[in-house]
């Protein structure tokens, strides 16, 4: 029943210099110069070292960005690695996402394993199995993951977190480094919900969980817990309640 | 349409599931995104669910969890139809449809060598409504026609089956999920059911009896 149509022959697309092209079906796409793509792109691998302005959607097994660019449409890929600067205006769906550069996603982000070392802004919801960050994140939607690991360097905000296990810790560094331009290491959130919660340096309106640990530097307005609540002497908690 | 809502907290208390489970089920699409309704409350934003829909769904997930993996469950709840091939004898043997409905189907569409899930669904809906005494045979014919020619357009999206009668004249409608519609006051709405309902039941029925479901 499936695949009546024969597989298209895939050629490589190499752009070095300045050029505008329509999209299409390719094997390896490599952009070293400045390229503008006006259609959709379906390829096996996409490597951007220069600048890409893309109007359509991208479907690829592997996307690597060392340069910078914008993609207007939705992106579907197995592995995405962003070391440059990238703006994705549609939703992103992938297996793995690695960001060491800076990126902005205006739609929703769905993946399996998301690892952020750089700076990431996501306007939509984030949904994945494992979420790890040592960078700087700003998530405007709900972060829904099995496990969330956040190592704090500077200020990160996540509107809402729902997970099974969350672990937020500060990274020990030199005394003066804690007073960086971005402000001290902090996680700000409205609601954090999960079964196992471990927090440090976190500011939240509401924390709800089964086993909760509120560590040093936390400022939580209200904590609701089911089984246990442990708190550090250095944590500020407005109200705590066993439900 | 005013809906009866249940807060997330109340839901967890009532069903005894944990936050981890709830969020895992959401990720696996066992609970549709649209059911998470955000509203502001005194503690800021709070999530609510439609009570009539979420409670039976959680109940089903909890009861079926042991037999099926989460992915298989997601398949059951998805309004999309997978691939299945059943022949006439299997359909009758497994109690999915009765002979009468099969005959009616053959009058409308002819007899295929085997029935795929789309066709099986038509049969199943027809049989259920006929047996329930909700429609007549003549209306059953109309139902098969409307489903045969239009159901595929919904391509896995939720849709509702509506039967309206006015002065004894029946009209079948397939309507995209979540759409409002109004009819004049003399028209009587006889049936108004989401088709996912039937899809779910049918998939379970086929799954239980070891039907061949391919991804």
CSV table of C-alpha atoms in Angstrom, one decimal:
chain,number,residue,atom,x,y,z
A,1,UNK,CA,0.0,0.0,0.0
A,2,UNK,CA,2.7,2.4,0.9
A,3,UNK,CA,5.3,4.0,-1.3
A,4,UNK,CA,3.8,3.7,-4.7
A,5,UNK,CA,5.7,6.7,-5.8
A,6,UNK,CA,9.4,6.0,-6.4
A,7,UNK,CA,11.9,7.7,-4.2
A,8,UNK,CA,13.2,10.9,-5.7
A,9,UNK,CA,16.8,11.0,-6.7
A,10,UNK,CA,18.5,13.2,-4.2
A,11,UNK,CA,21.3,15.5,-5.3
A,12,UNK,CA,23.6,17.6,-3.1
A,13,UNK,CA,23.1,21.3,-2.8
A,14,UNK,CA,26.1,23.5,-2.1
A,15,UNK,CA,25.9,27.2,-1.7
A,16,UNK,CA,29.0,29.2,-1.3
A,17,UNK,CA,28.7,32.9,-2.2
A,18,UNK,CA,25.5,34.7,-2.3
A,19,UNK,CA,22.5,33.0,-3.9
A,20,UNK,CA,18.8,32.6,-3.8
A,21,UNK,CA,17.2,29.3,-4.5
A,22,UNK,CA,13.9,27.5,-4.4
A,23,UNK,CA,13.6,24.6,-2.0
A,24,UNK,CA,13.4,21.0,-3.1
A,25,UNK,CA,14.5,17.5,-2.3
A,26,UNK,CA,18.2,17.0,-1.7
A,27,UNK,CA,20.7,14.7,0.0
A,28,UNK,CA,23.2,17.0,1.7
A,29,UNK,CA,22.7,20.7,1.8
A,30,UNK,CA,25.6,22.8,2.7
A,31,UNK,CA,25.5,26.6,3.0
A,32,UNK,CA,28.8,28.3,3.4
A,33,UNK,CA,27.9,31.7,2.0
A,34,UNK,CA,24.7,33.7,2.2
A,35,UNK,CA,21.6,31.9,1.0
A,36,UNK,CA,18.0,32.6,0.7
A,37,UNK,CA,15.7,29.6,0.2
A,38,UNK,CA,12.2,30.5,-0.9
A,39,UNK,CA,10.5,27.1,-0.6
A,40,UNK,CA,10.4,24.0,1.6
A,41,UNK,CA,13.5,21.9,2.0
A,42,UNK,CA,13.6,18.1,2.3
A,43,UNK,CA,17.0,16.7,2.8
A,44,UNK,CA,19.1,14.2,4.6
A,45,UNK,CA,21.5,16.6,6.2
A,46,UNK,CA,21.6,20.4,6.4
A,47,UNK,CA,24.7,22.2,7.4
A,48,UNK,CA,24.8,25.9,7.8
A,49,UNK,CA,28.1,27.7,8.1
A,50,UNK,CA,27.1,31.0,6.6
A,51,UNK,CA,23.8,32.7,6.7
A,52,UNK,CA,20.5,31.2,5.8
A,53,UNK,CA,17.2,32.9,5.3
A,54,UNK,CA,14.6,30.3,4.8
A,55,UNK,CA,10.9,31.0,4.0
A,56,UNK,CA,9.5,27.5,4.0
A,57,UNK,CA,9.7,24.4,6.3
A,58,UNK,CA,12.6,22.1,6.8
A,59,UNK,CA,12.6,18.3,7.0
A,60,UNK,CA,16.0,16.7,7.6
A,61,UNK,CA,17.6,14.0,9.5
A,62,UNK,CA,20.4,16.2,10.7
A,63,UNK,CA,20.7,19.9,11.1
A,64,UNK,CA,23.9,21.6,12.1
A,65,UNK,CA,24.2,25.3,12.4
A,66,UNK,CA,27.5,27.1,12.9
A,67,UNK,CA,26.5,30.3,11.3
A,68,UNK,CA,23.2,32.1,11.7
A,69,UNK,CA,19.8,32.1,10.1
A,70,UNK,CA,16.1,32.1,10.2
A,71,UNK,CA,13.6,29.4,9.3
A,72,UNK,CA,10.0,30.6,8.9
A,73,UNK,CA,8.3,27.3,8.7
A,74,UNK,CA,8.1,24.3,11.0
A,75,UNK,CA,11.2,22.1,11.4
A,76,UNK,CA,11.3,18.4,11.6
A,77,UNK,CA,14.6,16.6,12.2
A,78,UNK,CA,16.2,13.8,14.1
A,79,UNK,CA,19.2,15.6,15.5
A,80,UNK,CA,19.6,19.4,15.6
A,81,UNK,CA,22.7,21.0,16.8
A,82,UNK,CA,23.0,24.8,17.0
A,83,UNK,CA,26.3,26.4,17.7
A,84,UNK,CA,25.6,29.6,15.9
A,85,UNK,CA,22.6,31.9,16.2
A,86,UNK,CA,19.3,30.7,15.0
A,87,UNK,CA,15.7,31.8,14.9
A,88,UNK,CA,13.0,29.2,14.2
A,89,UNK,CA,9.6,30.8,13.7
A,90,UNK,CA,7.6,27.6,13.4
A,91,UNK,CA,7.3,24.6,15.7
A,92,UNK,CA,10.3,22.3,16.1
A,93,UNK,CA,10.0,18.6,16.4
A,94,UNK,CA,13.1,16.5,16.8
A,95,UNK,CA,14.6,13.6,18.7
A,96,UNK,CA,17.6,15.4,20.0
A,97,UNK,CA,18.3,19.1,20.3
A,98,UNK,CA,21.7,20.5,21.3
A,99,UNK,CA,22.1,24.2,21.6
A,100,UNK,CA,25.4,25.8,22.5
A,101,UNK,CA,24.8,29.0,20.7
A,102,UNK,CA,21.8,31.2,20.9
A,103,UNK,CA,18.4,30.3,19.5
A,104,UNK,CA,14.9,31.5,19.6
A,105,UNK,CA,11.9,29.2,18.9
A,106,UNK,CA,8.6,30.9,18.4
A,107,UNK,CA,6.4,27.8,18.1
A,108,UNK,CA,6.4,24.7,20.3
A,109,UNK,CA,9.4,22.5,20.8
A,110,UNK,CA,9.0,18.8,21.0
A,111,UNK,CA,11.8,16.3,21.4
A,112,UNK,CA,13.2,13.4,23.2
A,113,UNK,CA,16.4,14.8,24.7
A,114,UNK,CA,17.0,18.5,24.9
A,115,UNK,CA,20.3,19.8,26.0
A,116,UNK,CA,21.0,23.5,26.3
A,117,UNK,CA,24.3,25.0,27.0
A,118,UNK,CA,23.7,28.3,25.4
A,119,UNK,CA,20.8,30.7,25.4
A,120,UNK,CA,17.4,29.6,24.3
A,121,UNK,CA,14.0,31.3,24.2
A,122,UNK,CA,10.9,29.3,23.5
A,123,UNK,CA,7.5,31.0,23.1
A,124,UNK,CA,5.4,27.8,23.0
A,125,UNK,CA,5.3,24.7,25.2
A,126,UNK,CA,8.3,22.4,25.5
A,127,UNK,CA,7.7,18.7,25.6
A,128,UNK,CA,10.4,16.1,25.9
A,129,UNK,CA,11.7,13.2,28.0
A,130,UNK,CA,14.9,14.6,29.3
A,131,UNK,CA,15.6,18.3,29.6
A,132,UNK,CA,19.0,19.4,30.6
A,133,UNK,CA,20.4,22.9,30.7
A,134,UNK,CA,23.5,24.6,31.9
A,135,UNK,CA,22.7,27.7,30.0
A,136,UNK,CA,20.3,30.5,30.1
A,137,UNK,CA,16.7,29.6,29.2
A,138,UNK,CA,13.5,31.6,28.9
A,139,UNK,CA,10.5,29.4,28.3
A,140,UNK,CA,7.1,31.1,28.1
A,141,UNK,CA,5.0,28.0,28.0
A,142,UNK,CA,4.8,24.8,29.9
A,143,UNK,CA,7.9,22.6,30.2
A,144,UNK,CA,6.7,19.0,30.3
A,145,UNK,CA,9.4,16.4,30.7
A,146,UNK,CA,10.2,13.2,32.5
A,147,UNK,CA,13.3,14.6,34.1
A,148,UNK,CA,14.4,18.2,34.3
A,149,UNK,CA,18.0,19.1,35.2
A,150,UNK,CA,18.8,22.7,35.5
A,151,UNK,CA,22.3,24.0,36.5
A,152,UNK,CA,22.1,27.7,37.2
A,153,UNK,CA,24.6,30.2,35.8
A,154,UNK,CA,22.5,33.3,35.5
A,155,UNK,CA,18.8,34.1,35.4
A,156,UNK,CA,16.5,31.6,33.8
A,157,UNK,CA,12.8,31.7,33.6
A,158,UNK,CA,10.2,29.0,32.9
A,159,UNK,CA,6.6,29.8,33.3
A,160,UNK,CA,5.5,26.4,34.3
A,161,UNK,CA,7.2,23.1,34.9
A,162,UNK,CA,5.4,19.7,35.0
A,163,UNK,CA,7.6,16.7,35.4
A,164,UNK,CA,8.4,13.5,37.2
A,165,UNK,CA,11.7,14.6,38.7
A,166,UNK,CA,13.2,18.0,38.7
A,167,UNK,CA,16.7,19.0,40.0
A,168,UNK,CA,17.7,22.6,40.1
A,169,UNK,CA,21.2,23.4,41.5
A,170,UNK,CA,23.5,26.3,41.5
A,171,UNK,CA,27.0,25.7,40.2
A,172,UNK,CA,29.8,26.4,42.6
A,173,UNK,CA,32.1,29.1,41.3
A,174,UNK,CA,34.2,32.0,42.5
A,175,UNK,CA,32.7,34.4,44.9
A,176,UNK,CA,32.8,37.4,42.5
A,177,UNK,CA,31.5,35.5,39.6
A,178,UNK,CA,28.2,35.2,41.3
A,179,UNK,CA,27.6,38.9,40.7
A,180,UNK,CA,27.6,38.8,37.0
A,181,UNK,CA,25.8,41.3,34.7
A,182,UNK,CA,22.9,39.0,34.2
A,183,UNK,CA,22.2,38.9,37.9
A,184,UNK,CA,22.9,36.1,40.3
A,185,UNK,CA,22.1,32.5,39.4
A,186,UNK,CA,18.3,32.1,39.7
A,187,UNK,CA,15.4,30.2,38.3
A,188,UNK,CA,12.1,32.0,38.2
A,189,UNK,CA,8.9,30.1,37.7
A,190,UNK,CA,5.2,30.4,38.5
A,191,UNK,CA,4.3,26.8,39.1
A,192,UNK,CA,6.6,23.8,39.6
A,193,UNK,CA,4.9,20.4,39.8
A,194,UNK,CA,6.4,17.0,40.0
A,195,UNK,CA,6.9,13.8,42.0
A,196,UNK,CA,10.4,14.4,43.2
A,197,UNK,CA,11.4,18.0,43.5
A,198,UNK,CA,14.9,19.3,44.4
A,199,UNK,CA,15.3,23.1,44.2
A,200,UNK,CA,18.0,25.6,44.9
A,201,UNK,CA,18.0,29.3,44.2
A,202,UNK,CA,14.5,29.1,42.8
A,203,UNK,CA,11.8,31.7,43.0
A,204,UNK,CA,8.3,30.3,42.5
A,205,UNK,CA,4.7,31.2,43.3
A,206,UNK,CA,3.8,27.6,43.8
A,207,UNK,CA,5.5,24.2,44.2
A,208,UNK,CA,3.5,21.1,44.3
A,209,UNK,CA,5.0,17.6,44.7
A,210,UNK,CA,5.1,14.3,46.4
A,211,UNK,CA,8.7,14.5,47.8
A,212,UNK,CA,9.9,18.1,48.0
A,213,UNK,CA,13.2,19.5,49.0
A,214,UNK,CA,13.5,23.3,49.1
A,215,UNK,CA,17.2,24.2,49.3
A,216,UNK,CA,19.3,27.3,49.8
A,217,UNK,CA,18.4,30.5,48.1
A,218,UNK,CA,14.8,29.6,47.4
A,219,UNK,CA,11.9,31.9,47.7
A,220,UNK,CA,8.7,30.0,47.4
A,221,UNK,CA,5.3,31.5,48.1
A,222,UNK,CA,3.4,28.3,48.7
A,223,UNK,CA,4.5,24.7,48.9
A,224,UNK,CA,2.0,21.8,48.7
A,225,UNK,CA,3.5,18.3,49.3
A,226,UNK,CA,2.1,14.8,49.7
A,227,UNK,CA,4.8,12.8,51.5
A,228,UNK,CA,7.8,14.7,52.6
A,229,UNK,CA,9.0,18.3,52.8
A,230,UNK,CA,12.6,19.1,53.7
A,231,UNK,CA,13.8,22.7,53.8
A,232,UNK,CA,17.1,24.4,54.1
A,233,UNK,CA,17.5,27.0,56.8
A,234,UNK,CA,18.4,29.5,54.1
A,235,UNK,CA,15.1,29.0,52.2
A,236,UNK,CA,12.2,31.3,52.4
A,237,UNK,CA,8.8,29.7,52.3
A,238,UNK,CA,5.6,31.7,52.6
A,239,UNK,CA,3.2,28.8,53.3
A,240,UNK,CA,3.5,25.1,53.3
A,241,UNK,CA,0.8,22.6,53.4
A,242,UNK,CA,0.5,18.8,53.4
A,243,UNK,CA,-2.3,17.6,51.1
B,1,UNK,CA,-21.9,25.2,26.0
B,2,UNK,CA,-21.1,25.6,29.7
B,3,UNK,CA,-18.7,22.9,30.8
B,4,UNK,CA,-18.2,21.3,34.1
B,5,UNK,CA,-14.6,21.7,35.0
B,6,UNK,CA,-12.3,19.9,37.4
B,7,UNK,CA,-9.1,21.4,38.7
B,8,UNK,CA,-5.8,19.5,38.3
B,9,UNK,CA,-5.4,19.2,42.0
B,10,UNK,CA,-8.9,17.7,42.5
B,11,UNK,CA,-8.3,15.3,39.6
B,12,UNK,CA,-5.1,13.9,41.2
B,13,UNK,CA,-6.8,13.6,44.6
B,14,UNK,CA,-9.8,11.8,43.0
B,15,UNK,CA,-7.9,9.4,40.8
B,16,UNK,CA,-4.8,8.9,42.9
B,17,UNK,CA,-2.4,9.4,40.1
B,18,UNK,CA,0.8,11.5,40.4
B,19,UNK,CA,2.0,14.6,38.6
B,20,UNK,CA,4.6,12.4,36.8
B,21,UNK,CA,1.9,10.1,35.5
B,22,UNK,CA,-0.4,12.9,34.4
B,23,UNK,CA,2.4,14.7,32.5
B,24,UNK,CA,3.7,11.4,31.0
B,25,UNK,CA,0.2,10.7,29.7
B,26,UNK,CA,0.0,14.1,28.2
B,27,UNK,CA,3.3,13.6,26.4
B,28,UNK,CA,2.1,10.3,25.1
B,29,UNK,CA,-1.0,12.0,23.8
B,30,UNK,CA,-3.3,9.8,26.0
B,31,UNK,CA,-4.8,13.1,27.2
B,32,UNK,CA,-5.4,15.6,24.4
B,33,UNK,CA,-3.8,19.0,24.6
B,34,UNK,CA,-7.3,20.7,24.3
B,35,UNK,CA,-8.4,19.2,27.6
B,36,UNK,CA,-5.8,21.2,29.5
B,37,UNK,CA,-7.7,24.4,30.1
B,38,UNK,CA,-5.8,27.3,31.7
B,39,UNK,CA,-7.7,29.7,33.9
B,40,UNK,CA,-6.6,32.3,36.4
B,41,UNK,CA,-7.3,31.6,40.0
B,42,UNK,CA,-6.2,33.1,43.3
B,43,UNK,CA,-2.8,31.4,43.1
B,44,UNK,CA,-2.2,32.6,39.6
B,45,UNK,CA,-2.8,30.3,36.7
B,46,UNK,CA,-4.4,27.0,37.3
B,47,UNK,CA,-5.2,24.1,35.0
B,48,UNK,CA,-8.6,22.6,34.6
B,49,UNK,CA,-10.0,19.7,32.7
B,50,UNK,CA,-13.5,18.9,31.3
B,51,UNK,CA,-14.8,16.6,34.0
B,52,UNK,CA,-17.1,14.5,31.7
B,53,UNK,CA,-14.2,13.6,29.5
B,54,UNK,CA,-11.2,13.4,31.7
B,55,UNK,CA,-12.5,11.1,34.4
B,56,UNK,CA,-13.6,8.2,32.1
B,57,UNK,CA,-10.4,8.6,30.2
B,58,UNK,CA,-8.2,8.3,33.3
B,59,UNK,CA,-10.3,5.4,34.4
B,60,UNK,CA,-9.7,3.7,31.1
B,61,UNK,CA,-6.0,4.3,31.1
B,62,UNK,CA,-5.7,2.9,34.6
B,63,UNK,CA,-7.7,-0.2,33.8
B,64,UNK,CA,-6.0,-1.0,30.5
B,65,UNK,CA,-2.5,0.0,31.5
B,66,UNK,CA,-1.5,-3.5,32.5
B,67,UNK,CA,-2.3,-5.2,29.3
B,68,UNK,CA,-1.1,-2.5,26.9
B,69,UNK,CA,2.0,-0.3,26.6
B,70,UNK,CA,1.5,3.4,26.7
B,71,UNK,CA,2.2,3.7,23.0
B,72,UNK,CA,-0.5,1.1,22.3
B,73,UNK,CA,-2.8,3.0,24.5
B,74,UNK,CA,-2.1,6.2,22.6
B,75,UNK,CA,-3.0,4.3,19.5
B,76,UNK,CA,-6.4,3.4,21.0
B,77,UNK,CA,-7.2,6.9,21.9
B,78,UNK,CA,-6.0,8.5,18.8
B,79,UNK,CA,-8.9,9.3,16.4
B,80,UNK,CA,-6.7,8.2,13.5
B,81,UNK,CA,-7.3,4.8,12.1
B,82,UNK,CA,-4.5,2.3,11.7
B,83,UNK,CA,-4.3,-0.4,9.2
B,84,UNK,CA,-6.3,-3.5,9.7
B,85,UNK,CA,-7.6,-6.2,7.4
B,86,UNK,CA,-10.5,-8.3,8.4
B,87,UNK,CA,-12.7,-10.5,6.2
B,88,UNK,CA,-16.4,-11.1,6.5
B,89,UNK,CA,-16.1,-14.2,8.5
B,90,UNK,CA,-13.8,-12.6,11.1
B,91,UNK,CA,-16.1,-9.6,11.5
B,92,UNK,CA,-19.1,-11.8,12.3
B,93,UNK,CA,-17.1,-14.3,14.4
B,94,UNK,CA,-15.7,-11.5,16.5
B,95,UNK,CA,-19.0,-10.0,17.1
B,96,UNK,CA,-18.1,-6.7,15.6
B,97,UNK,CA,-21.0,-6.6,13.2
B,98,UNK,CA,-24.1,-8.7,12.6
B,99,UNK,CA,-25.0,-10.3,9.3
B,100,UNK,CA,-27.8,-7.8,8.7
B,101,UNK,CA,-25.5,-4.8,8.8
B,102,UNK,CA,-23.1,-6.6,6.5
B,103,UNK,CA,-25.8,-7.1,3.9
B,104,UNK,CA,-26.8,-3.5,4.1
B,105,UNK,CA,-23.2,-2.5,3.6
B,106,UNK,CA,-22.9,-4.7,0.5
B,107,UNK,CA,-26.0,-3.1,-0.9
B,108,UNK,CA,-24.4,0.3,-0.7
B,109,UNK,CA,-20.7,-0.3,-1.3
B,110,UNK,CA,-20.6,-3.8,-2.7
B,111,UNK,CA,-18.5,-6.5,-1.1
B,112,UNK,CA,-14.7,-5.9,-0.7
B,113,UNK,CA,-12.4,-8.9,-0.4
B,114,UNK,CA,-11.6,-7.7,3.1
B,115,UNK,CA,-12.5,-4.7,5.2
B,116,UNK,CA,-9.9,-2.2,6.3
B,117,UNK,CA,-10.3,-0.2,9.5
B,118,UNK,CA,-12.1,2.6,7.8
B,119,UNK,CA,-14.7,0.3,6.4
B,120,UNK,CA,-14.9,-1.7,9.6
B,121,UNK,CA,-15.6,1.5,11.5
B,122,UNK,CA,-18.5,2.2,9.1
B,123,UNK,CA,-19.9,-1.2,9.7
B,124,UNK,CA,-19.4,-0.9,13.5
B,125,UNK,CA,-21.1,2.4,13.7
B,126,UNK,CA,-24.0,1.2,11.5
B,127,UNK,CA,-24.4,-1.9,13.5
B,128,UNK,CA,-24.4,-0.2,16.8
B,129,UNK,CA,-26.9,2.4,15.8
B,130,UNK,CA,-29.2,-0.2,14.2
B,131,UNK,CA,-29.0,-2.4,17.1
B,132,UNK,CA,-29.6,0.5,19.5
B,133,UNK,CA,-32.8,1.2,17.5
B,134,UNK,CA,-31.6,4.7,16.9
B,135,UNK,CA,-31.8,4.6,13.1
B,136,UNK,CA,-33.8,2.8,10.5
B,137,UNK,CA,-32.3,0.6,7.8
B,138,UNK,CA,-33.0,3.4,5.2
B,139,UNK,CA,-31.1,5.8,7.4
B,140,UNK,CA,-28.3,3.2,7.8
B,141,UNK,CA,-27.9,3.4,4.0
B,142,UNK,CA,-27.5,7.2,4.3
B,143,UNK,CA,-25.0,6.8,7.1
B,144,UNK,CA,-22.8,4.5,5.0
B,145,UNK,CA,-22.9,6.9,2.1
B,146,UNK,CA,-22.0,9.9,4.1
B,147,UNK,CA,-19.2,8.1,6.0
B,148,UNK,CA,-17.9,6.4,2.9
B,149,UNK,CA,-17.5,9.5,0.9
B,150,UNK,CA,-16.6,12.1,3.6
B,151,UNK,CA,-15.1,10.5,6.7
B,152,UNK,CA,-11.6,10.2,5.1
B,153,UNK,CA,-11.5,14.0,4.9
B,154,UNK,CA,-11.1,14.3,8.6
B,155,UNK,CA,-7.8,12.3,8.4
B,156,UNK,CA,-7.4,11.4,12.0
B,157,UNK,CA,-8.9,14.6,13.4
B,158,UNK,CA,-11.8,14.4,15.8
B,159,UNK,CA,-15.2,14.6,14.2
B,160,UNK,CA,-18.8,14.2,15.3
B,161,UNK,CA,-21.6,12.3,13.8
B,162,UNK,CA,-25.0,14.1,13.9
B,163,UNK,CA,-28.4,12.9,12.8
B,164,UNK,CA,-31.1,15.5,12.5
B,165,UNK,CA,-34.7,14.7,11.7
B,166,UNK,CA,-37.3,17.2,10.7
B,167,UNK,CA,-40.8,16.1,9.9
B,168,UNK,CA,-39.5,12.6,9.5
B,169,UNK,CA,-36.8,13.6,7.0
B,170,UNK,CA,-33.4,12.5,8.2
B,171,UNK,CA,-30.1,14.3,7.5
B,172,UNK,CA,-26.7,12.9,8.5
B,173,UNK,CA,-23.8,15.3,9.1
B,174,UNK,CA,-20.2,14.8,9.9
B,175,UNK,CA,-18.8,17.8,11.8
B,176,UNK,CA,-15.3,18.7,12.7
B,177,UNK,CA,-14.7,18.4,16.5
B,178,UNK,CA,-15.4,21.4,18.6
B,179,UNK,CA,-17.6,23.3,16.1
B,180,UNK,CA,-20.8,24.9,17.2
B,181,UNK,CA,-23.9,24.3,15.1
B,182,UNK,CA,-27.5,25.3,15.4
B,183,UNK,CA,-30.6,24.1,13.7
B,184,UNK,CA,-34.1,25.4,13.5
B,185,UNK,CA,-36.5,24.6,16.3
B,186,UNK,CA,-38.5,22.0,14.5
B,187,UNK,CA,-35.5,19.9,13.7
B,188,UNK,CA,-34.8,17.2,16.2
B,189,UNK,CA,-31.3,16.1,17.0
B,190,UNK,CA,-31.4,12.3,17.2
B,191,UNK,CA,-27.8,11.4,17.4
B,192,UNK,CA,-24.8,13.6,18.4
B,193,UNK,CA,-21.8,11.4,19.1
B,194,UNK,CA,-18.1,12.0,18.6
B,195,UNK,CA,-16.8,9.3,16.2
B,196,UNK,CA,-13.6,8.8,18.3
B,197,UNK,CA,-16.0,7.1,20.7
B,198,UNK,CA,-16.6,4.4,18.2
B,199,UNK,CA,-13.0,4.3,17.0
B,200,UNK,CA,-11.8,3.7,20.6
B,201,UNK,CA,-14.3,0.9,21.2
B,202,UNK,CA,-13.6,-0.7,17.9
B,203,UNK,CA,-9.8,-0.7,18.4
B,204,UNK,CA,-10.2,-2.3,21.7
B,205,UNK,CA,-12.5,-4.9,20.3
B,206,UNK,CA,-10.1,-5.7,17.5
B,207,UNK,CA,-7.1,-5.6,19.8
B,208,UNK,CA,-8.7,-7.9,22.4
B,209,UNK,CA,-9.5,-10.5,19.8
B,210,UNK,CA,-6.0,-10.4,18.3
B,211,UNK,CA,-6.8,-8.6,15.1
B,212,UNK,CA,-3.9,-7.8,12.9
B,213,UNK,CA,-3.1,-4.1,13.5
B,214,UNK,CA,-0.1,-2.7,11.7
B,215,UNK,CA,1.5,0.5,12.4
